[in-house]
Every structure is written in structure tokens, then in C-alpha cells.
Amino acid sequence: MKINKNLLFSFFIIAIGILSCKKENTQSDIDKLREATNSNVSIDSTQAIASITKQKLQELYDISALYTSGNRNTAIDSLNYRQIQGYFIKKDSGNVTNLFKELDSLRVRYVKIKNVEISTEIKEKDTLDFAKYTVEYRNSEQKSLGEFTKKSQYDLIKKTGKIKNEFKFYFVSIDIPEKDSISSGVIK
């Protein structure tokens, strides 16, 4: 019985194709939290908030990059803009004007959020929550346009419902400028 070389080669290619499509079992921190029970949770509330903050920042920047790369006059662009506004407590166009300008001027198409650190400041009777992070911008060819350190203010608002201690995440402002350590005054 003679085996056709083309048939054997085809089976070989199909076998390699099937084996190369094997799905990796990678799980994000958020997925681990969703599937975890109280008995095996090894993440504290600060780590959970930092993880959620990183996820929300990544989503906001991704949708903003998508929005700025479009024409801004289609139904999809309108939907993206409404979704962007949904990340903020106050639905105001001023929330993202500077972000859009920055993404536009650099022609950003891809964004990667890194090194998220959360902190809390107390001003009078208010507790303010901040996230300091690094954002890497990339162009349409995936070439890095630079990394920038940013600071954003967020708020966790307790949600009333069936689940105890459920919170809704909102940004108060994105990309807060850092204060200079030099005091203002008259220089001679």
C-alpha cells in the first residue's frame, strides 16, 4: 500500500494547526477575585482596589484612544463617548478634553497602564482617593511614543442593593497635574 506524500503532509499540517491552537489558561486578578471564595482569598482590600483601578484606567484609556482615532461623528463614536462619560461622577465634556487633546496630538492608538499605586489624602472632612500610574502610549505600528506618569482622583460610591459592601467606581478627574515644590512668588 502506497501512501500519498501530499496526503501525509496535509495530515501533518492539520495536526500542527490543532496543537498550536491550544488555549493557555491565564487568569487575570479580577477573574481570580470573581471566582474566589472567602476561604481562599489571598488579596487584601488595597490590592483589590488597585487592581480594579488599573482595570478601569485601562478601559477608559482604550475607549478614549478608540474614540480619538475615529471621525467622532458616527453612531459608534457617540456610543464610545457616552461610555467614556459613564466612568465619571459628573458627566461633563471637560473631564476628558485634555486627555483627548493629548491622545490626538501624539496619534495614540494603543495604551498600556502600568505601576498603579493608590493613596488617600484627608482634606478637612473629606477623604480623597488618588491613583498614581504610568501610561505608555503606542502608535498604530505598536511603536512606543513614551511613558508618562499620571495622577487621577477616583471615588468608590456605596451601592444599595442585595449584596453587602458593593461599590460603584467613578473617576472624579483624570490626569491631575502634580504640584510644584517651588513656592510661587516674585523672582528678581
XYZ file of C-alpha atoms in Angstrom, residues 9-177:
169
model
C 1.829 16.262 4.525
C -1.774 17.558 4.819
C -2.409 15.446 7.927
C 0.845 16.711 9.418
C -0.121 20.360 8.834
C -3.607 19.799 10.288
C -2.119 18.134 13.382
C 0.281 21.058 13.940
C -2.590 23.520 13.462
C -4.724 21.764 16.067
C -1.879 21.569 18.574
C -0.920 25.225 18.094
C -4.473 26.363 18.879
C -4.229 25.093 22.436
C -5.673 27.748 24.756
C -3.451 28.968 27.567
C -5.014 29.012 30.990
C -4.152 32.556 32.080
C -6.373 34.308 34.533
C -6.387 37.972 35.477
C -6.529 39.158 39.072
C -10.116 40.289 38.566
C -11.162 36.829 37.343
C -9.434 35.250 40.326
C -11.362 37.560 42.644
C -14.670 36.737 40.957
C -14.142 33.001 41.278
C -12.606 33.093 44.754
C -14.458 32.133 47.887
C -13.835 33.753 51.244
C -11.792 30.758 52.389
C -9.067 31.095 49.764
C -8.871 34.837 49.104
C -5.281 35.984 49.415
C -5.726 39.585 48.295
C -6.409 42.457 50.661
C -8.729 45.390 50.019
C -5.907 47.723 48.974
C -4.702 45.256 46.352
C -8.269 44.722 45.158
C -8.864 48.467 44.808
C -5.535 48.891 42.987
C -6.446 46.054 40.618
C -9.898 47.486 39.922
C -8.426 50.960 39.453
C -5.910 49.623 36.931
C -8.699 47.851 35.052
C -10.888 50.986 34.959
C -7.957 53.159 33.840
C -7.107 50.683 31.078
C -10.722 50.594 29.890
C -11.036 54.396 29.934
C -7.791 54.954 28.025
C -8.588 52.193 25.500
C -12.021 53.608 24.709
C -10.594 57.149 24.570
C -7.875 56.071 22.105
C -10.526 54.363 20.000
C -12.717 57.477 20.132
C -9.899 59.856 19.112
C -8.871 57.593 16.221
C -12.372 57.796 14.728
C -14.228 60.560 12.934
C -16.208 61.486 16.084
C -19.388 61.822 14.069
C -20.611 58.239 13.748
C -23.035 56.294 15.897
C -20.156 54.179 17.260
C -18.234 57.314 18.223
C -21.305 58.650 20.049
C -21.657 55.354 21.878
C -17.964 55.413 22.833
C -18.278 58.983 24.097
C -21.282 58.096 26.294
C -19.372 55.109 27.634
C -16.370 57.338 28.440
C -18.649 59.766 30.306
C -20.036 56.818 32.304
C -16.672 56.476 34.048
C -17.091 59.878 35.698
C -19.292 61.087 38.552
C -20.132 64.307 36.701
C -20.987 63.812 33.037
C -19.053 66.807 31.712
C -17.066 67.148 28.496
C -14.333 68.915 30.476
C -13.489 65.613 32.154
C -11.685 64.282 29.098
C -10.891 67.306 26.930
C -7.198 67.347 27.878
C -6.950 63.566 27.537
C -8.424 63.715 24.018
C -6.034 66.538 23.053
C -3.044 64.552 24.316
C -4.101 61.350 22.539
C -4.819 63.303 19.336
C -1.556 65.245 19.312
C 0.527 62.094 19.795
C -1.658 59.996 17.443
C -2.076 57.337 20.115
C -3.795 54.100 19.116
C -2.805 51.762 21.948
C -2.367 52.372 25.659
C -0.837 50.301 28.441
C -1.388 51.181 32.121
C 1.441 50.221 34.481
C 2.549 50.648 38.101
C -0.743 51.703 39.697
C -0.332 52.995 43.243
C -3.337 54.144 45.221
C -3.247 56.666 48.036
C -5.647 58.555 50.266
C -5.468 62.190 51.343
C -7.599 63.824 54.004
C -8.588 67.449 53.421
C -10.693 68.897 56.195
C -13.657 66.476 56.458
C -13.190 64.872 53.029
C -11.243 61.745 52.168
C -9.822 61.876 48.648
C -8.653 58.754 46.820
C -5.920 59.030 44.188
C -4.223 56.687 41.770
C -0.715 57.406 40.536
C 0.245 55.360 37.495
C 2.394 55.159 34.395
C 0.752 55.203 30.991
C 2.595 54.031 27.883
C 1.327 55.337 24.570
C 1.839 53.431 21.310
C 1.099 54.367 17.713
C -0.693 52.286 15.084
C 2.503 50.281 14.400
C 2.794 49.457 18.142
C 5.909 51.660 18.480
C 6.240 53.329 21.850
C 5.528 57.048 21.906
C 6.672 57.374 25.514
C 5.708 56.676 29.098
C 4.108 59.329 31.259
C 3.376 59.443 34.973
C -0.212 60.465 35.679
C -2.402 61.004 38.713
C -6.176 60.622 38.805
C -8.779 61.008 41.514
C -11.448 58.360 41.916
C -14.370 57.677 44.226
C -15.994 54.464 45.392
C -19.683 55.070 45.989
C -21.555 52.565 48.107
C -24.326 50.962 46.107
C -27.552 49.934 47.757
C -28.693 46.508 46.754
C -28.822 42.870 47.633
C -25.072 42.454 48.080
C -23.437 43.931 51.173
C -20.497 46.281 50.679
C -20.974 46.677 46.947
C -19.373 49.799 45.480
C -19.518 51.604 42.146
C -16.234 53.006 40.793
C -16.122 56.519 39.291
C -13.359 58.917 38.334
C -13.627 62.407 39.763
C -10.888 63.721 37.482
C -8.283 62.195 35.224
C -4.667 63.353 34.872
C -4.380 65.780 37.778
C -1.248 67.920 37.389
